[in-house]
Short mmCIF file of C-alpha atoms in Angstrom, two decimals:
data_model
loop_
_atom_site.label_atom_id
_atom_site.label_comp_id
_atom_site.label_asym_id
_atom_site.label_seq_id
_atom_site.Cartn_x
_atom_site.Cartn_y
_atom_site.Cartn_z
CA UNK A 1 -11.57 17.67 -71.31
CA UNK A 2 -12.28 14.75 -73.62
CA UNK A 3 -15.70 14.14 -75.15
CA UNK A 4 -17.12 11.91 -77.85
CA UNK A 5 -19.05 13.82 -80.51
CA UNK A 6 -21.44 12.67 -83.18
CA UNK A 7 -19.97 14.74 -85.99
CA UNK A 8 -22.18 13.71 -88.90
CA UNK A 9 -25.54 11.96 -89.25
CA UNK A 10 -26.07 8.52 -90.62
CA UNK A 11 -23.87 6.16 -88.64
CA UNK A 12 -22.27 5.13 -85.37
CA UNK A 13 -18.91 5.34 -87.15
CA UNK A 14 -19.32 9.14 -87.08
CA UNK A 15 -18.58 9.24 -83.34
CA UNK A 16 -15.20 10.88 -82.70
CA UNK A 17 -13.13 11.40 -79.53
CA UNK A 18 -12.25 15.10 -79.31
CA UNK A 19 -10.75 17.66 -76.94
CA UNK A 20 -13.09 20.40 -75.72
CA UNK A 21 -12.54 23.36 -73.40
CA UNK A 22 -13.25 22.61 -69.75
CA UNK A 23 -16.77 23.91 -68.99
CA UNK A 24 -17.14 26.63 -66.37
CA UNK A 25 -20.37 26.62 -64.34
CA UNK A 26 -22.41 29.79 -64.64
CA UNK A 27 -25.12 31.11 -62.42
CA UNK A 28 -27.13 28.24 -60.85
CA UNK A 29 -25.10 25.64 -62.74
CA UNK A 30 -23.02 22.74 -61.46
CA UNK A 31 -20.07 21.02 -63.12
CA UNK A 32 -19.89 17.27 -62.61
CA UNK A 33 -17.10 14.81 -63.27
CA UNK A 34 -18.98 12.05 -65.05
CA UNK A 35 -18.43 8.66 -63.41
CA UNK A 36 -20.74 6.51 -65.55
CA UNK A 37 -23.35 6.85 -68.28
CA UNK A 38 -25.97 4.56 -69.79
CA UNK A 39 -27.40 3.98 -73.25
CA UNK A 40 -30.95 4.16 -74.52
CA UNK A 41 -32.24 3.12 -77.93
CA UNK A 42 -32.83 6.81 -78.61
CA UNK A 43 -29.04 7.20 -78.75
CA UNK A 44 -28.79 4.51 -81.43
CA UNK A 45 -31.44 6.23 -83.52
CA UNK A 46 -29.80 9.65 -83.22
CA UNK A 47 -26.46 8.21 -84.26
CA UNK A 48 -28.04 6.33 -87.16
CA UNK A 49 -29.96 9.40 -88.32
CA UNK A 50 -33.33 7.65 -87.97
CA UNK A 51 -34.61 9.54 -84.90
CA UNK A 52 -37.84 11.46 -85.50
CA UNK A 53 -36.12 14.77 -84.66
CA UNK A 54 -32.94 16.09 -86.28
CA UNK A 55 -30.41 17.88 -84.07
CA UNK A 56 -27.58 20.26 -84.84
CA UNK A 57 -24.17 18.58 -84.96
CA UNK A 58 -21.65 18.03 -83.50
CA UNK A 59 -23.55 16.59 -80.54
CA UNK A 60 -22.48 14.74 -77.40
CA UNK A 61 -24.88 11.81 -76.98
CA UNK A 62 -26.37 10.04 -73.93
CA UNK A 63 -29.16 11.32 -71.72
CA UNK A 64 -28.27 9.18 -68.69
CA UNK A 65 -25.35 9.63 -66.36
CA UNK A 66 -24.06 10.12 -62.83
CA UNK A 67 -21.14 12.14 -61.55
CA UNK A 68 -19.55 13.98 -58.68
CA UNK A 69 -20.04 17.72 -58.34
CA UNK A 70 -16.63 19.24 -59.09
CA UNK A 71 -17.59 22.93 -59.01
CA UNK A 72 -20.66 25.09 -58.49
CA UNK A 73 -21.61 28.41 -60.02
CA UNK A 74 -23.02 31.50 -58.33
CA UNK A 75 -26.27 31.17 -56.36
CA UNK A 76 -26.30 27.36 -56.38
CA UNK A 77 -28.27 26.16 -53.35
CA UNK A 78 -29.31 22.56 -54.10
CA UNK A 79 -25.85 20.93 -54.28
CA UNK A 80 -22.28 21.30 -53.08
CA UNK A 81 -18.91 20.03 -54.25
CA UNK A 82 -18.57 16.30 -53.62
CA UNK A 83 -22.28 15.47 -54.00
CA UNK A 84 -23.10 12.56 -56.30
CA UNK A 85 -25.86 13.47 -58.72
CA UNK A 86 -27.77 12.19 -61.74
CA UNK A 87 -28.85 14.56 -64.48
CA UNK A 88 -32.47 14.64 -65.61
CA UNK A 89 -33.54 14.03 -69.20
CA UNK A 90 -35.87 17.03 -69.35
CA UNK A 91 -33.80 19.97 -68.14
CA UNK A 92 -36.77 22.24 -67.38
CA UNK A 93 -39.54 19.82 -66.39
CA UNK A 94 -39.36 20.03 -62.63
CA UNK A 95 -42.92 18.93 -61.80
CA UNK A 96 -46.47 19.00 -63.07
CA UNK A 97 -47.84 17.81 -66.39
CA UNK A 98 -45.96 17.33 -69.64
CA UNK A 99 -46.99 20.80 -70.80
CA UNK A 100 -44.19 22.05 -68.51
CA UNK A 101 -41.52 20.21 -70.54
CA UNK A 102 -39.59 22.15 -73.18
CA UNK A 103 -38.46 20.18 -76.23
CA UNK A 104 -35.33 22.30 -76.73
CA UNK A 105 -34.00 21.25 -73.30
CA UNK A 106 -33.56 17.48 -73.63
CA UNK A 107 -30.17 16.12 -72.57
CA UNK A 108 -28.40 14.08 -75.23
CA UNK A 109 -30.11 16.02 -78.02
CA UNK A 110 -30.47 18.88 -78.61
CA UNK A 111 -28.44 19.66 -75.44
CA UNK A 112 -25.09 17.89 -75.13
CA UNK A 113 -25.29 14.70 -73.11
CA UNK A 114 -23.08 12.70 -70.77
CA UNK A 115 -20.57 11.11 -73.17
CA UNK A 116 -17.68 13.20 -71.86
CA UNK A 117 -15.35 13.55 -68.90
CA UNK A 118 -17.27 16.51 -67.44
CA UNK A 119 -20.80 17.86 -67.93
CA UNK A 120 -22.59 21.09 -67.03
CA UNK A 121 -26.01 20.76 -65.41
CA UNK A 122 -28.55 23.31 -64.34
CA UNK A 123 -28.98 22.73 -60.60
CA UNK A 124 -32.73 22.32 -61.19
CA UNK A 125 -31.98 19.49 -63.62
CA UNK A 126 -30.19 17.14 -61.24
CA UNK A 127 -31.06 14.83 -58.33
CA UNK A 128 -29.01 13.12 -55.65
CA UNK A 129 -28.16 9.54 -56.57
CA UNK A 130 -29.39 6.82 -54.18
CA UNK A 131 -26.55 6.23 -51.74
CA UNK A 132 -26.62 2.41 -51.89
CA UNK A 133 -26.17 2.24 -55.67
CA UNK A 134 -22.83 2.04 -57.43
CA UNK A 135 -22.01 4.63 -60.08
CA UNK A 136 -22.74 2.09 -62.80
CA UNK A 137 -26.16 1.36 -61.31
CA UNK A 138 -27.07 5.00 -60.66
CA UNK A 139 -26.23 5.88 -64.27
CA UNK A 140 -29.20 3.83 -65.50
CA UNK A 141 -31.96 5.74 -63.72
CA UNK A 142 -32.67 8.94 -65.64
CA UNK A 143 -34.61 7.55 -68.61
CA UNK A 144 -35.52 3.88 -68.16
CA UNK A 145 -36.17 4.07 -64.44
CA UNK A 146 -38.08 7.33 -64.51
CA UNK A 147 -40.13 6.17 -67.50
CA UNK A 148 -41.30 3.06 -65.63
CA UNK A 149 -42.03 5.05 -62.47
CA UNK A 150 -43.86 7.84 -64.30
CA UNK A 151 -46.02 5.31 -66.16
CA UNK A 152 -46.97 3.17 -63.18
CA UNK A 153 -47.15 5.67 -60.32
CA UNK A 154 -47.17 9.33 -61.37
CA UNK A 155 -49.69 8.72 -64.16
CA UNK A 156 -50.93 5.20 -63.46
CA UNK A 157 -51.60 5.43 -59.70
CA UNK A 158 -50.76 1.73 -59.40
CA UNK A 159 -52.46 -0.05 -56.49
CA UNK A 160 -51.66 -3.32 -54.72
CA UNK A 161 -53.31 -6.33 -56.32
CA UNK A 162 -53.46 -4.87 -59.81
CA UNK A 163 -51.82 -6.70 -62.72
CA UNK A 164 -48.92 -5.18 -64.64
CA UNK A 165 -47.88 -6.56 -68.04
CA UNK A 166 -44.41 -5.63 -69.28
CA UNK A 167 -43.29 -6.39 -72.82
CA UNK A 168 -39.74 -7.66 -73.19
CA UNK A 169 -36.78 -7.49 -70.83
CA UNK A 170 -35.13 -4.19 -71.70
CA UNK A 171 -34.34 -1.45 -69.22
CA UNK A 172 -37.81 0.09 -68.86
CA UNK A 173 -39.56 -3.27 -68.62
CA UNK A 174 -37.23 -4.61 -65.92
CA UNK A 175 -37.52 -1.42 -63.88
CA UNK A 176 -41.30 -1.85 -64.16
CA UNK A 177 -41.02 -5.43 -62.88
CA UNK A 178 -39.04 -4.40 -59.82
CA UNK A 179 -41.05 -1.29 -58.98
CA UNK A 180 -44.45 -2.91 -59.52
CA UNK A 181 -43.55 -5.90 -57.36
CA UNK A 182 -42.53 -3.65 -54.46
CA UNK A 183 -45.95 -1.99 -54.73
CA UNK A 184 -47.76 -5.30 -54.32
CA UNK A 185 -48.81 -5.72 -57.93
CA UNK A 186 -48.96 -8.94 -59.90
CA UNK A 187 -46.41 -8.85 -62.74
CA UNK A 188 -46.46 -10.72 -66.06
CA UNK A 189 -43.53 -10.48 -68.48
CA UNK A 190 -43.22 -11.39 -72.15
CA UNK A 191 -40.01 -12.46 -73.88
CA UNK A 192 -38.79 -14.64 -76.72
CA UNK A 193 -36.41 -16.40 -74.31
CA UNK A 194 -37.32 -18.83 -71.54
CA UNK A 195 -33.98 -18.03 -69.89
CA UNK A 196 -34.86 -14.33 -69.75
CA UNK A 197 -38.30 -15.14 -68.39
CA UNK A 198 -36.69 -17.15 -65.61
CA UNK A 199 -34.39 -14.26 -64.76
CA UNK A 200 -37.36 -11.86 -64.75
CA UNK A 201 -39.09 -14.12 -62.23
CA UNK A 202 -36.00 -13.93 -60.03
CA UNK A 203 -36.49 -10.13 -60.05
CA UNK A 204 -40.10 -10.45 -58.93
CA UNK A 205 -42.25 -11.30 -61.95
CA UNK A 206 -45.01 -13.77 -61.14
CA UNK A 207 -45.52 -15.25 -64.62
CA UNK A 208 -43.91 -15.15 -68.03
CA UNK A 209 -45.12 -15.69 -71.59
CA UNK A 210 -42.78 -16.70 -74.42
CA UNK A 211 -44.17 -14.84 -77.42
CA UNK A 212 -42.09 -16.90 -79.84
CA UNK A 213 -43.78 -20.07 -78.63
CA UNK A 214 -47.12 -18.24 -78.31
CA UNK A 215 -47.49 -15.87 -81.30
CA UNK A 216 -50.97 -14.94 -80.06
CA UNK A 217 -49.50 -14.10 -76.66
CA UNK A 218 -52.52 -12.03 -75.66
CA UNK A 219 -54.50 -15.24 -75.25
CA UNK A 220 -51.82 -16.59 -72.91
CA UNK A 221 -51.95 -13.44 -70.79
CA UNK A 222 -55.74 -13.64 -70.62
CA UNK A 223 -55.50 -17.28 -69.53
CA UNK A 224 -53.10 -16.33 -66.73
CA UNK A 225 -55.58 -13.72 -65.48
CA UNK A 226 -58.71 -15.89 -65.80
CA UNK A 227 -59.87 -13.76 -68.70
CA UNK A 228 -59.70 -10.46 -66.81
CA UNK A 229 -56.57 -9.03 -68.45
CA UNK A 230 -53.91 -6.59 -67.26
CA UNK A 231 -54.57 -3.26 -65.54
CA UNK A 232 -51.29 -1.59 -66.58
CA UNK A 233 -49.38 -2.42 -69.75
CA UNK A 234 -45.82 -1.28 -70.48
CA UNK A 235 -45.98 -1.16 -74.29
CA UNK A 236 -42.54 -0.91 -75.92
CA UNK A 237 -43.15 -2.79 -79.16
CA UNK A 238 -45.08 -0.22 -81.19
CA UNK A 239 -48.04 -0.62 -83.53
CA UNK A 240 -47.43 -4.30 -84.26
CA UNK A 241 -47.70 -5.31 -80.61
CA UNK A 242 -50.23 -2.65 -79.59
CA UNK A 243 -53.14 -4.63 -81.01
CA UNK A 244 -52.29 -7.60 -78.79
CA UNK A 245 -51.62 -5.34 -75.81
CA UNK A 246 -55.09 -3.92 -76.29
CA UNK A 247 -56.50 -7.45 -76.41
CA UNK A 248 -54.92 -8.18 -73.01
CA UNK A 249 -56.30 -5.00 -71.42
CA UNK A 250 -58.74 -5.30 -68.54
CA UNK A 251 -61.73 -2.99 -68.49
CA UNK A 252 -60.49 0.49 -67.61
CA UNK A 253 -56.87 -0.55 -68.16
CA UNK A 254 -53.99 1.80 -68.91
CA UNK A 255 -51.63 1.20 -71.84
CA UNK A 256 -48.39 3.14 -71.51
CA UNK A 257 -46.86 3.68 -74.94
CA UNK A 258 -43.11 3.96 -74.54
CA UNK A 259 -41.32 2.59 -77.60
CA UNK A 260 -41.60 1.05 -81.02
CA UNK A 261 -38.92 -1.62 -81.08
CA UNK A 262 -41.12 -3.76 -83.30
CA UNK A 263 -41.37 -1.06 -85.97
CA UNK A 264 -43.57 1.93 -86.65
CA UNK A 265 -46.02 0.37 -89.13
CA UNK A 266 -49.32 -1.16 -88.11
CA UNK A 267 -52.94 -0.46 -87.36
CA UNK A 268 -55.44 -0.88 -84.55
CA UNK A 269 -59.20 -0.87 -84.22
CA UNK A 270 -60.09 2.12 -82.00
CA UNK A 271 -63.40 0.46 -81.15
CA UNK A 272 -61.44 -1.91 -78.91
CA UNK A 273 -60.27 1.10 -76.89
CA UNK A 274 -63.89 2.21 -76.59
CA UNK A 275 -65.26 -1.20 -75.66
CA UNK A 276 -62.83 -1.66 -72.79
CA UNK A 277 -62.67 2.03 -71.84
CA UNK A 278 -58.90 1.87 -72.05
CA UNK A 279 -56.61 4.83 -71.43
CA UNK A 280 -53.66 4.89 -73.85
CA UNK A 281 -50.98 7.47 -73.15
CA UNK A 282 -47.50 8.28 -74.30
CA UNK A 283 -44.84 8.32 -71.57
CA UNK A 284 -42.10 10.87 -72.37
CA UNK A 285 -39.78 9.78 -69.51
CA UNK A 286 -40.91 12.02 -66.60
CA UNK A 287 -40.30 15.07 -64.46
CA UNK A 288 -37.66 15.69 -61.80
CA UNK A 289 -40.39 15.20 -59.22
CA UNK A 290 -40.97 11.67 -60.55
CA UNK A 291 -37.22 11.03 -60.49
CA UNK A 292 -36.93 12.07 -56.84
CA UNK A 293 -39.97 10.02 -55.82
CA UNK A 294 -38.58 6.97 -57.60
CA UNK A 295 -35.20 7.39 -55.90
CA UNK A 296 -36.89 7.37 -52.50
CA UNK A 297 -38.68 4.13 -53.38
CA UNK A 298 -35.47 2.57 -54.69
CA UNK A 299 -33.64 3.51 -51.50
CA UNK A 300 -36.37 2.28 -49.13
CA UNK A 301 -36.67 -1.07 -50.93
CA UNK A 302 -32.97 -1.54 -51.63
CA UNK A 303 -33.62 -2.07 -55.34
CA UNK A 304 -30.72 -2.42 -57.74
CA UNK A 305 -30.97 -1.74 -61.49
CA UNK A 306 -30.22 -4.63 -63.83
CA UNK A 307 -27.06 -4.14 -65.89
CA UNK A 308 -26.49 -6.37 -68.90
CA UNK A 309 -23.00 -5.26 -69.95
CA UNK A 310 -20.42 -2.59 -69.12
CA UNK A 311 -18.07 -0.95 -71.61
CA UNK A 312 -15.32 1.62 -71.12
CA UNK A 313 -16.74 5.03 -72.04
CA UNK A 314 -14.39 5.43 -75.01
CA UNK A 315 -15.89 2.22 -76.42
CA UNK A 316 -19.22 3.99 -76.90
CA UNK A 317 -19.48 2.97 -80.56
CA UNK A 318 -19.15 -0.72 -79.67
CA UNK A 319 -21.68 -0.29 -76.89
CA UNK A 320 -24.21 1.31 -79.24
CA UNK A 321 -23.79 -1.52 -81.73
CA UNK A 322 -24.28 -4.03 -78.94
CA UNK A 323 -27.47 -2.32 -77.81
CA UNK A 324 -28.75 -2.24 -81.37
CA UNK A 325 -28.11 -5.91 -82.11
CA UNK A 326 -27.54 -7.70 -78.80
CA UNK A 327 -31.03 -7.91 -77.25
CA UNK A 328 -29.71 -7.08 -73.76
CA UNK A 329 -31.35 -8.10 -70.50
CA UNK A 330 -31.34 -4.75 -68.71
CA UNK A 331 -29.12 -1.74 -69.30
CA UNK A 332 -25.90 -1.19 -71.24
CA UNK A 333 -23.57 1.05 -69.23
CA UNK A 334 -20.35 2.98 -69.87
CA UNK A 335 -17.67 3.23 -67.18
CA UNK A 336 -16.02 6.68 -67.34
CA UNK A 337 -13.38 5.78 -64.75
CA UNK A 338 -11.60 3.22 -66.95
#
């Protein structure tokens, strides 16, 4: 089979198309023919050599993907040939708290990811894809979708009438918009683009704040909520935006720390956490249980992930560069059937 390997650290140009032996499923393993995969900023960082963890190379990137079960190993009971499945990011985090996750079993590093024609999955590390979604749409779910769901529902226990603030219009933030709206929450989105804010409103956001026009965007969010603030904040900017996120927090709010697109340098005053009795937590994607619960909600509500751009899978290097520099609205996806 063909696969694309990262063969050396330090650059996207180190991705190479190679031939590998066809995997054979072992006990309780399934072999899938990959139909589509999706990119996360983590993939860019691993390729660039700037990710906080170093992995052995060569490595097949991409944590997200969907495929058809081509063969099953001995004692497989959860799937059969022909099923359409998504792999999970955490291979051994089935349910429960994060203490159940094992760092050495993350797909796309250190375990080979989905950037290949076929992939081996443990049957416990896969879920059925929602039937109404296309392969390209289903490929986006494993990280961005599950992260938003885990933050708002598994951990956040989101309730109707609460206010959700999402920063930006990347994959996690747009999943949060759609999922929160279906739960009856009020949704506020930030962006540097009025066009993107308008598109976010079409997805279900109630209000938008242009942070380029409003550098102190926390004040704008507070004005929209009559000074009360947001109950759930999807924080993807990092330390530089965290201070303003904290300023927007309602009393007893939850700040879900997911990314650091704005950089890793900055400082906050912890007294502000104390004064508002805010809960700040890191969201490391989520368990298989969260994935399955999210898929049920997506199916019931007929939700469709937002895709910004599709590349052929062998154009992975171009797709990674686009993700790094293109400021996409939604997910960047690779079509493995081209």
